[in-house]
Amino acid sequence: MFAVTAARIDAEDPLAGLELGERPDLPPPDGWEVVTVKAASLNYHDVWTLQGVGISADRLPIILGCDAAGIDATGREVVVHAVIGDPTVAGGDETLDPARSLLSERYDGTFAQRVTVPRRNLLPKPGVLSFEEAACLPTAYLTAYRMLFDQSGTKPGSTVLVQGAGGGVATALIILGRAGGYRVWATSRSETKRERALELGADQVFPPGARLPERVDAVMETVGQATWAHSLRALRPGGRIVVCGATSGAAPPAELNRVYFLQLSVVGSTMGSRDQLGRLLTFCEQAGVRPRIDRTLPLTQAADGFAAMIAGNLFGKVVFTV
Ligand SMILES: NC(=O)c1ccc[n+]([C@@H]2O[C@H](COP(=O)([O-])OP(=O)(O)OC[C@H]3O[C@@H](n4cnc5c(N)ncnc54)[C@H](OP(=O)(O)O)[C@@H]3O)[C@@H](O)[C@H]2O)c1
C-alpha cells in the first residue's frame, strides 16, 4: 500500500527523512481492525517524529500520522482514536496509562491507504461531518476539548487567552471556546492570522506579548518558550495555564515567584480519552462546529503540507486525502 513514512531522523532538516512509497500490509493482531483511510490530518507531532522528538531511531521506519477517518471492515464510517492505551490501569483514562502511545510512535500511523488499530479505538463518524472534517478531530480538536472543558477549571462565560492563534490546536480552541460560550482572546505573530482568528470567533486579538484589557481566567499554551512570560502575566490571581505543547522551546524561565505569589496553576494536558472523543463528536454535531481546514492535499503531495507546517504558513489543519 502507499504510505508516508519517517525513514530517518534529522533534527535540522526534518523533510530529509520523509519517504513516500510502498509499505507492506501486515495482518491485524487479535482485537485489531484494518481501516481503509479516506482522510488523515497533519499535526506538529509528525514533524517532531522526523526530528527525533519522542521517538528513537530503532523504531524507524514507521508510517507517520495520528489522525484518520475512514471505513472499517464492516463498511462503517469511523473516526480513529489515536491513543493506544489501557483505560483500566488508569481509572478509565487511557491517556494516563504509563505505557500509552500515539499512533505513529510504536505502531504504524494513518498516512497510508490502510491503518490497523485496536477495535475499541474506532468511533462512528457523524454523518454531518465529511471524512476531511472528521480527520481533524482526534488529535488537535480532542486536545483542545480536554484543555478547555476538562483541564482549565473554567466554565462557560470565562475569559481564556489562546496563544499562537494560527495552529491546529489553537484554531480548535477558538472554535470550541466560542461554541462553548467562552470569551476567547487570541494572540498571533501575523496580522492576517489575527484577522482570521476574529472571523473564527475570537472576541479580541492581540500581537504576541501585548498588554490585555484585563487579566484572564485561563491561558491555553501550545507555543511554549516564546509566549510563556506573557502567559504568566496574562493570568488573574488564582488563574491557570493549560499547556499541551512547546513548539518554540520547552525551557522558559519558570518565574516561580509569580506562580506562588499569584497562586497560579500550571496544568499539563495530552490528547483525550475515547469517551472525550465521543463527546467531542457529539459536540460538533450538536453545536454545528466544523474544523478549520487550511488546505486539503492528496496524500501523494504530503511533503508540501509538511513544508507549510514547518514554515508556520498555516491557519488551521492540513488534511491529506487518500
Ligand atoms: N500534548 C498533546 O496531546 C498535543 C496534541 C496536539 C499538539 N500538541 C503540541 O502543540 C503544539 C502545536 O501543535 P499544532 O499541531 O497545533 O501545530 P501548528 O499547527 O504548527 O501550530 C503552531 C503554532 O505555534 C505558533 N508558533 C510557532 N512558533 C512560534 C514562535 N516562535 N513564536 C510564537 N508562536 C509560535 C503559531 O502561532 P502564530 O503563527 O499564529 O503566531 C502556531 O499557532 C506542538 O508543539 C504540538 O506538539 C500536543
Short mmCIF file of C-alpha atoms and ligand atoms in Angstrom, two decimals:
data_model
loop_
_atom_site.label_atom_id
_atom_site.label_comp_id
_atom_site.label_asym_id
_atom_site.label_seq_id
_atom_site.Cartn_x
_atom_site.Cartn_y
_atom_site.Cartn_z
CA MET A 1 0.00 0.00 0.00
CA PHE A 2 1.06 3.63 -0.49
CA ALA A 3 2.27 5.30 2.72
CA VAL A 4 4.18 8.32 4.06
CA THR A 5 6.99 7.14 6.30
CA ALA A 6 9.57 8.55 8.69
CA ALA A 7 12.66 6.74 7.39
CA ARG A 8 15.39 8.72 9.15
CA ILE A 9 15.71 11.27 11.94
CA ASP A 10 17.11 14.69 11.04
CA ALA A 11 16.71 17.37 13.71
CA GLU A 12 17.81 20.20 11.38
CA ASP A 13 16.10 19.14 8.15
CA PRO A 14 13.05 17.03 9.06
CA LEU A 15 11.87 16.72 5.44
CA ALA A 16 15.09 14.83 4.60
CA GLY A 17 13.78 11.77 6.47
CA LEU A 18 10.33 11.76 4.82
CA GLU A 19 9.74 8.91 2.36
CA LEU A 20 6.69 8.32 0.15
CA GLY A 21 6.21 4.88 -1.36
CA GLU A 22 5.04 1.30 -0.92
CA ARG A 23 4.86 -0.36 2.50
CA PRO A 24 3.70 -3.91 3.28
CA ASP A 25 0.15 -4.67 4.52
CA LEU A 26 0.50 -6.67 7.73
CA PRO A 27 -2.25 -8.96 9.13
CA PRO A 28 -4.06 -7.34 12.11
CA PRO A 29 -3.35 -8.79 15.59
CA ASP A 30 -6.29 -10.23 17.59
CA GLY A 31 -8.71 -7.48 18.57
CA TRP A 32 -7.30 -5.06 15.98
CA GLU A 33 -9.02 -4.00 12.80
CA VAL A 34 -7.97 -2.66 9.41
CA VAL A 35 -9.45 0.71 8.43
CA THR A 36 -9.42 1.96 4.85
CA VAL A 37 -8.26 5.56 5.28
CA LYS A 38 -10.29 8.21 3.43
CA ALA A 39 -8.67 11.27 5.04
CA ALA A 40 -5.88 11.95 7.53
CA SER A 41 -4.67 15.20 9.07
CA LEU A 42 -1.22 16.54 9.83
CA ASN A 43 -0.06 17.53 13.31
CA TYR A 44 3.14 19.09 14.59
CA HIS A 45 3.71 15.68 16.18
CA ASP A 46 4.58 14.35 12.69
CA VAL A 47 7.33 16.98 12.37
CA TRP A 48 8.63 16.15 15.87
CA THR A 49 8.86 12.47 14.83
CA LEU A 50 11.03 13.36 11.81
CA GLN A 51 13.20 15.43 14.19
CA GLY A 52 13.56 12.54 16.63
CA VAL A 53 11.49 14.12 19.42
CA GLY A 54 9.53 11.45 21.33
CA ILE A 55 10.87 8.57 19.23
CA SER A 56 14.18 6.75 18.90
CA ALA A 57 15.84 5.71 15.63
CA ASP A 58 15.33 1.99 16.35
CA ARG A 59 11.55 2.47 15.85
CA LEU A 60 12.07 3.56 12.22
CA PRO A 61 10.88 3.20 9.55
CA ILE A 62 7.39 3.97 10.83
CA ILE A 63 4.32 5.26 8.99
CA LEU A 64 3.50 8.80 10.17
CA GLY A 65 0.10 10.24 11.11
CA CYS A 66 -2.06 10.20 14.24
CA ASP A 67 -5.44 11.16 12.78
CA ALA A 68 -7.75 9.41 10.37
CA ALA A 69 -11.33 8.91 9.30
CA GLY A 70 -12.23 6.02 7.06
CA ILE A 71 -14.21 2.83 6.59
CA ASP A 72 -13.88 -0.25 8.80
CA ALA A 73 -14.05 -3.92 7.81
CA THR A 74 -17.87 -3.95 8.11
CA GLY A 75 -18.30 -0.88 5.88
CA ARG A 76 -18.98 1.51 8.79
CA GLU A 77 -17.73 5.12 8.55
CA VAL A 78 -15.39 5.62 11.50
CA VAL A 79 -13.11 8.08 13.26
CA VAL A 80 -9.88 6.65 14.67
CA HIS A 81 -8.90 7.45 18.29
CA ALA A 82 -5.11 7.90 18.16
CA VAL A 83 -4.27 6.94 21.77
CA ILE A 84 -3.23 3.31 22.15
CA GLY A 85 -3.51 2.61 25.86
CA ASP A 86 -5.30 0.58 28.51
CA PRO A 87 -8.05 2.60 30.23
CA THR A 88 -8.37 0.02 33.03
CA VAL A 89 -4.94 0.80 34.52
CA ALA A 90 -5.70 4.49 34.98
CA GLY A 91 -9.27 4.90 36.21
CA GLY A 92 -10.84 4.82 32.75
CA ASP A 93 -8.49 7.33 31.11
CA GLU A 94 -6.07 5.74 28.67
CA THR A 95 -4.06 8.98 28.36
CA LEU A 96 -2.82 8.28 31.93
CA ASP A 97 -1.68 4.72 31.14
CA PRO A 98 2.13 4.92 31.64
CA ALA A 99 2.53 2.56 28.65
CA ARG A 100 0.28 4.55 26.27
CA SER A 101 1.47 5.63 22.87
CA LEU A 102 0.01 7.56 19.96
CA LEU A 103 -0.35 6.08 16.50
CA SER A 104 2.98 6.52 14.66
CA GLU A 105 5.05 6.25 17.87
CA ARG A 106 5.08 2.47 18.37
CA TYR A 107 2.51 1.31 15.82
CA ASP A 108 2.25 2.45 12.20
CA GLY A 109 0.19 5.61 11.74
CA THR A 110 -2.54 6.88 9.46
CA PHE A 111 -0.71 8.40 6.45
CA ALA A 112 -1.41 5.30 4.36
CA GLN A 113 -4.15 3.62 2.38
CA ARG A 114 -4.88 1.43 5.41
CA VAL A 115 -4.23 1.65 9.16
CA THR A 116 -4.55 -1.11 11.77
CA VAL A 117 -5.89 -0.15 15.23
CA PRO A 118 -7.47 -1.77 18.29
CA ARG A 119 -11.22 -2.22 17.68
CA ARG A 120 -12.09 -0.03 20.70
CA ASN A 121 -10.26 2.88 19.02
CA LEU A 122 -12.99 3.16 16.36
CA LEU A 123 -15.90 5.54 16.86
CA PRO A 124 -18.80 6.06 14.45
CA LYS A 125 -18.28 9.12 12.25
CA PRO A 126 -21.27 11.51 12.49
CA GLY A 127 -22.91 11.75 9.07
CA VAL A 128 -22.87 15.57 9.19
CA LEU A 129 -19.05 15.59 9.17
CA SER A 130 -17.12 14.89 5.97
CA PHE A 131 -14.19 12.47 6.15
CA GLU A 132 -11.88 15.50 5.83
CA GLU A 133 -13.55 17.29 8.77
CA ALA A 134 -13.67 14.16 10.92
CA ALA A 135 -9.96 13.51 10.29
CA CYS A 136 -9.11 16.82 12.02
CA LEU A 137 -10.66 15.82 15.33
CA PRO A 138 -8.68 13.01 17.03
CA THR A 139 -5.55 15.00 17.94
CA ALA A 140 -5.84 18.80 17.64
CA TYR A 141 -9.55 19.11 18.44
CA LEU A 142 -9.54 16.39 21.11
CA THR A 143 -6.54 18.04 22.77
CA ALA A 144 -8.29 21.42 22.65
CA TYR A 145 -11.52 19.90 24.01
CA ARG A 146 -9.77 18.37 27.03
CA MET A 147 -7.70 21.51 27.68
CA LEU A 148 -10.69 23.82 27.67
CA PHE A 149 -13.56 21.79 29.05
CA ASP A 150 -11.76 19.44 31.45
CA GLN A 151 -8.36 20.83 32.45
CA SER A 152 -8.84 24.61 32.56
CA GLY A 153 -11.02 24.72 35.68
CA THR A 154 -13.17 27.35 33.95
CA LYS A 155 -16.80 27.48 33.00
CA PRO A 156 -18.70 28.95 30.03
CA GLY A 157 -18.61 32.74 30.33
CA SER A 158 -14.96 32.70 31.45
CA THR A 159 -12.26 34.55 29.52
CA VAL A 160 -9.45 32.44 28.04
CA LEU A 161 -6.36 33.53 26.14
CA VAL A 162 -5.20 31.32 23.25
CA GLN A 163 -1.54 31.85 22.35
CA GLY A 164 -0.41 31.43 18.70
CA ALA A 165 -3.82 31.60 17.02
CA GLY A 166 -2.86 30.05 13.69
CA GLY A 167 -2.06 26.49 14.80
CA GLY A 168 -4.20 23.39 14.55
CA VAL A 169 -4.79 23.17 18.31
CA ALA A 170 -5.13 26.95 18.63
CA THR A 171 -7.80 27.28 15.93
CA ALA A 172 -9.60 24.35 17.55
CA LEU A 173 -9.51 26.17 20.91
CA ILE A 174 -11.00 29.30 19.34
CA ILE A 175 -13.78 27.39 17.57
CA LEU A 176 -14.66 25.15 20.52
CA GLY A 177 -14.37 28.01 23.02
CA ARG A 178 -16.68 30.23 21.01
CA ALA A 179 -19.22 27.42 20.56
CA GLY A 180 -18.98 26.62 24.30
CA GLY A 181 -19.84 30.16 25.42
CA TYR A 182 -16.34 31.38 26.35
CA ARG A 183 -14.92 34.83 25.76
CA VAL A 184 -11.89 33.89 23.66
CA TRP A 185 -8.91 36.21 23.26
CA ALA A 186 -6.06 35.19 20.98
CA THR A 187 -2.53 36.25 20.03
CA SER A 188 -0.69 35.69 16.78
CA ARG A 189 2.54 36.92 15.21
CA SER A 190 0.71 37.61 11.97
CA GLU A 191 -1.85 40.36 11.39
CA THR A 192 -3.58 38.24 8.75
CA LYS A 193 -3.92 35.35 11.19
CA ARG A 194 -5.26 37.74 13.86
CA GLU A 195 -7.96 38.86 11.43
CA ARG A 196 -8.82 35.26 10.62
CA ALA A 197 -8.99 34.44 14.33
CA LEU A 198 -11.66 37.14 14.69
CA GLU A 199 -13.60 35.61 11.78
CA LEU A 200 -13.34 32.25 13.52
CA GLY A 201 -14.99 33.59 16.68
CA ALA A 202 -12.25 35.15 18.80
CA ASP A 203 -13.64 38.10 20.74
CA GLN A 204 -10.41 40.14 20.63
CA VAL A 205 -6.95 39.56 19.14
CA PHE A 206 -3.50 40.87 20.09
CA PRO A 207 0.10 40.74 18.88
CA PRO A 208 2.34 38.46 20.99
CA GLY A 209 3.14 39.96 24.40
CA ALA A 210 0.50 42.74 24.18
CA ARG A 211 -0.99 44.28 27.31
CA LEU A 212 -4.53 42.90 27.68
CA PRO A 213 -7.61 44.92 28.69
CA GLU A 214 -7.91 42.78 31.83
CA ARG A 215 -6.42 39.57 33.21
CA VAL A 216 -7.88 36.27 32.02
CA ASP A 217 -9.13 33.20 33.87
CA ALA A 218 -7.01 30.74 31.92
CA VAL A 219 -4.36 30.64 29.18
CA MET A 220 -4.14 27.88 26.57
CA GLU A 221 -0.46 27.30 25.75
CA THR A 222 0.84 25.41 22.73
CA VAL A 223 3.71 27.76 21.81
CA GLY A 224 5.91 27.43 24.92
CA GLN A 225 9.06 29.48 25.39
CA ALA A 226 8.14 32.36 23.05
CA THR A 227 4.87 33.14 24.86
CA TRP A 228 5.39 31.76 28.38
CA ALA A 229 6.27 35.03 30.13
CA HIS A 230 3.20 36.68 28.59
CA SER A 231 1.01 33.76 29.63
CA LEU A 232 2.13 34.14 33.26
CA ARG A 233 1.43 37.89 33.15
CA ALA A 234 -1.96 37.48 31.46
CA LEU A 235 -3.49 35.46 34.33
CA ARG A 236 -5.65 36.79 37.15
CA PRO A 237 -4.62 35.71 40.65
CA GLY A 238 -5.56 32.04 41.01
CA GLY A 239 -5.68 31.59 37.22
CA ARG A 240 -4.45 28.58 35.31
CA ILE A 241 -2.20 27.87 32.33
CA VAL A 242 -3.08 24.68 30.48
CA VAL A 243 -0.09 23.58 28.41
CA CYS A 244 -0.13 20.89 25.74
CA GLY A 245 2.85 21.84 23.61
CA ALA A 246 6.02 23.88 23.32
CA THR A 247 6.69 24.44 19.62
CA SER A 248 9.10 27.34 20.22
CA GLY A 249 11.03 25.72 23.09
CA ALA A 250 10.34 23.86 26.32
CA ALA A 251 12.50 25.58 28.93
CA PRO A 252 11.41 29.19 29.54
CA PRO A 253 12.20 30.80 32.94
CA ALA A 254 9.63 29.33 35.37
CA GLU A 255 9.19 32.65 37.28
CA LEU A 256 8.27 30.73 40.42
CA ASN A 257 7.83 33.93 42.43
CA ARG A 258 4.96 34.91 40.15
CA VAL A 259 3.48 31.39 40.29
CA TYR A 260 3.31 31.23 44.10
CA PHE A 261 2.61 34.88 44.82
CA LEU A 262 -0.40 34.96 42.48
CA GLN A 263 -1.30 31.34 43.31
CA LEU A 264 -1.27 30.33 39.67
CA SER A 265 -1.63 26.74 38.43
CA VAL A 266 0.17 25.12 35.53
CA VAL A 267 -1.58 22.01 34.23
CA GLY A 268 -0.34 19.70 31.51
CA SER A 269 -2.75 18.16 29.02
CA THR A 270 -2.29 15.43 26.45
CA MET A 271 -4.77 14.22 23.85
CA GLY A 272 -8.00 12.87 25.36
CA SER A 273 -9.76 9.65 26.24
CA ARG A 274 -12.03 7.67 23.94
CA ASP A 275 -15.01 8.95 25.96
CA GLN A 276 -13.89 12.54 25.43
CA LEU A 277 -13.54 11.92 21.68
CA GLY A 278 -17.10 10.56 21.68
CA ARG A 279 -18.33 13.71 23.46
CA LEU A 280 -16.36 15.91 21.05
CA LEU A 281 -18.04 14.22 18.07
CA THR A 282 -21.46 14.83 19.64
CA PHE A 283 -20.47 18.42 20.49
CA CYS A 284 -19.55 19.08 16.84
CA GLU A 285 -22.84 17.57 15.72
CA GLN A 286 -24.99 19.46 18.23
CA ALA A 287 -23.22 22.84 18.14
CA GLY A 288 -22.71 22.81 14.36
CA VAL A 289 -18.94 23.04 14.88
CA ARG A 290 -16.77 22.34 11.85
CA PRO A 291 -12.94 22.18 11.97
CA ARG A 292 -11.00 24.92 10.23
CA ILE A 293 -9.07 23.38 7.32
CA ASP A 294 -6.22 25.40 5.84
CA ARG A 295 -5.71 23.12 2.84
CA THR A 296 -6.53 19.65 1.54
CA LEU A 297 -3.91 17.77 -0.45
CA PRO A 298 -3.70 14.27 -1.91
CA LEU A 299 -1.50 12.04 0.28
CA THR A 300 0.95 11.83 -2.61
CA GLN A 301 1.67 15.56 -2.02
CA ALA A 302 2.19 15.19 1.74
CA ALA A 303 5.63 16.82 1.59
CA ASP A 304 4.02 20.16 0.61
CA GLY A 305 1.83 20.04 3.74
CA PHE A 306 4.84 19.29 5.96
CA ALA A 307 6.78 22.18 4.40
CA ALA A 308 3.91 24.62 5.06
CA MET A 309 3.69 23.49 8.69
CA ILE A 310 7.45 23.83 9.24
CA ALA A 311 7.34 27.32 7.70
CA GLY A 312 4.43 28.30 10.00
CA ASN A 313 2.30 29.27 6.98
CA LEU A 314 -0.92 27.70 8.19
CA PHE A 315 -4.22 28.78 9.58
CA GLY A 316 -5.95 25.59 10.66
CA LYS A 317 -5.40 21.99 9.65
CA VAL A 318 -3.69 20.32 6.72
CA VAL A 319 -5.75 17.36 5.51
CA PHE A 320 -4.50 14.57 3.23
CA THR A 321 -7.00 12.61 1.17
CA VAL A 322 -6.28 9.02 0.20
N1 LIG B 1 0.01 17.16 24.21
C1 LIG B 1 -0.74 16.82 23.18
O1 LIG B 1 -1.53 15.90 23.23
C2 LIG B 1 -0.64 17.62 21.92
C3 LIG B 1 -1.61 17.49 20.93
C4 LIG B 1 -1.51 18.30 19.80
C5 LIG B 1 -0.45 19.19 19.68
N2 LIG B 1 0.49 19.27 20.65
C6 LIG B 1 1.61 20.22 20.54
O2 LIG B 1 1.07 21.52 20.44
C7 LIG B 1 1.89 22.31 19.57
C8 LIG B 1 1.05 22.87 18.44
O3 LIG B 1 0.64 21.81 17.61
P1 LIG B 1 -0.17 22.10 16.26
O4 LIG B 1 -0.35 20.79 15.58
O5 LIG B 1 -1.33 22.97 16.57
O6 LIG B 1 0.96 22.92 15.46
P2 LIG B 1 0.84 24.05 14.38
O7 LIG B 1 -0.47 23.89 13.68
O8 LIG B 1 2.09 24.04 13.59
O9 LIG B 1 0.82 25.39 15.28
C9 LIG B 1 1.97 26.01 15.75
C10 LIG B 1 1.57 27.29 16.49
O10 LIG B 1 2.67 27.81 17.18
C11 LIG B 1 2.76 29.21 16.99
N3 LIG B 1 4.20 29.45 16.94
C12 LIG B 1 5.13 28.66 16.38
N4 LIG B 1 6.36 29.15 16.60
C13 LIG B 1 6.20 30.27 17.29
C14 LIG B 1 7.09 31.23 17.81
N5 LIG B 1 8.42 31.13 17.66
N6 LIG B 1 6.58 32.27 18.46
C15 LIG B 1 5.25 32.37 18.63
N7 LIG B 1 4.36 31.48 18.16
C16 LIG B 1 4.84 30.44 17.51
C17 LIG B 1 1.98 29.55 15.76
O11 LIG B 1 1.21 30.71 16.02
P3 LIG B 1 1.08 32.01 15.05
O12 LIG B 1 1.74 31.70 13.75
O13 LIG B 1 -0.38 32.27 14.94
O14 LIG B 1 1.77 33.09 15.82
C18 LIG B 1 1.03 28.36 15.65
O15 LIG B 1 -0.17 28.67 16.31
C19 LIG B 1 3.02 21.38 19.09
O16 LIG B 1 4.16 21.62 19.90
C20 LIG B 1 2.46 20.00 19.31
O17 LIG B 1 3.46 19.03 19.51
C21 LIG B 1 0.41 18.49 21.76
#
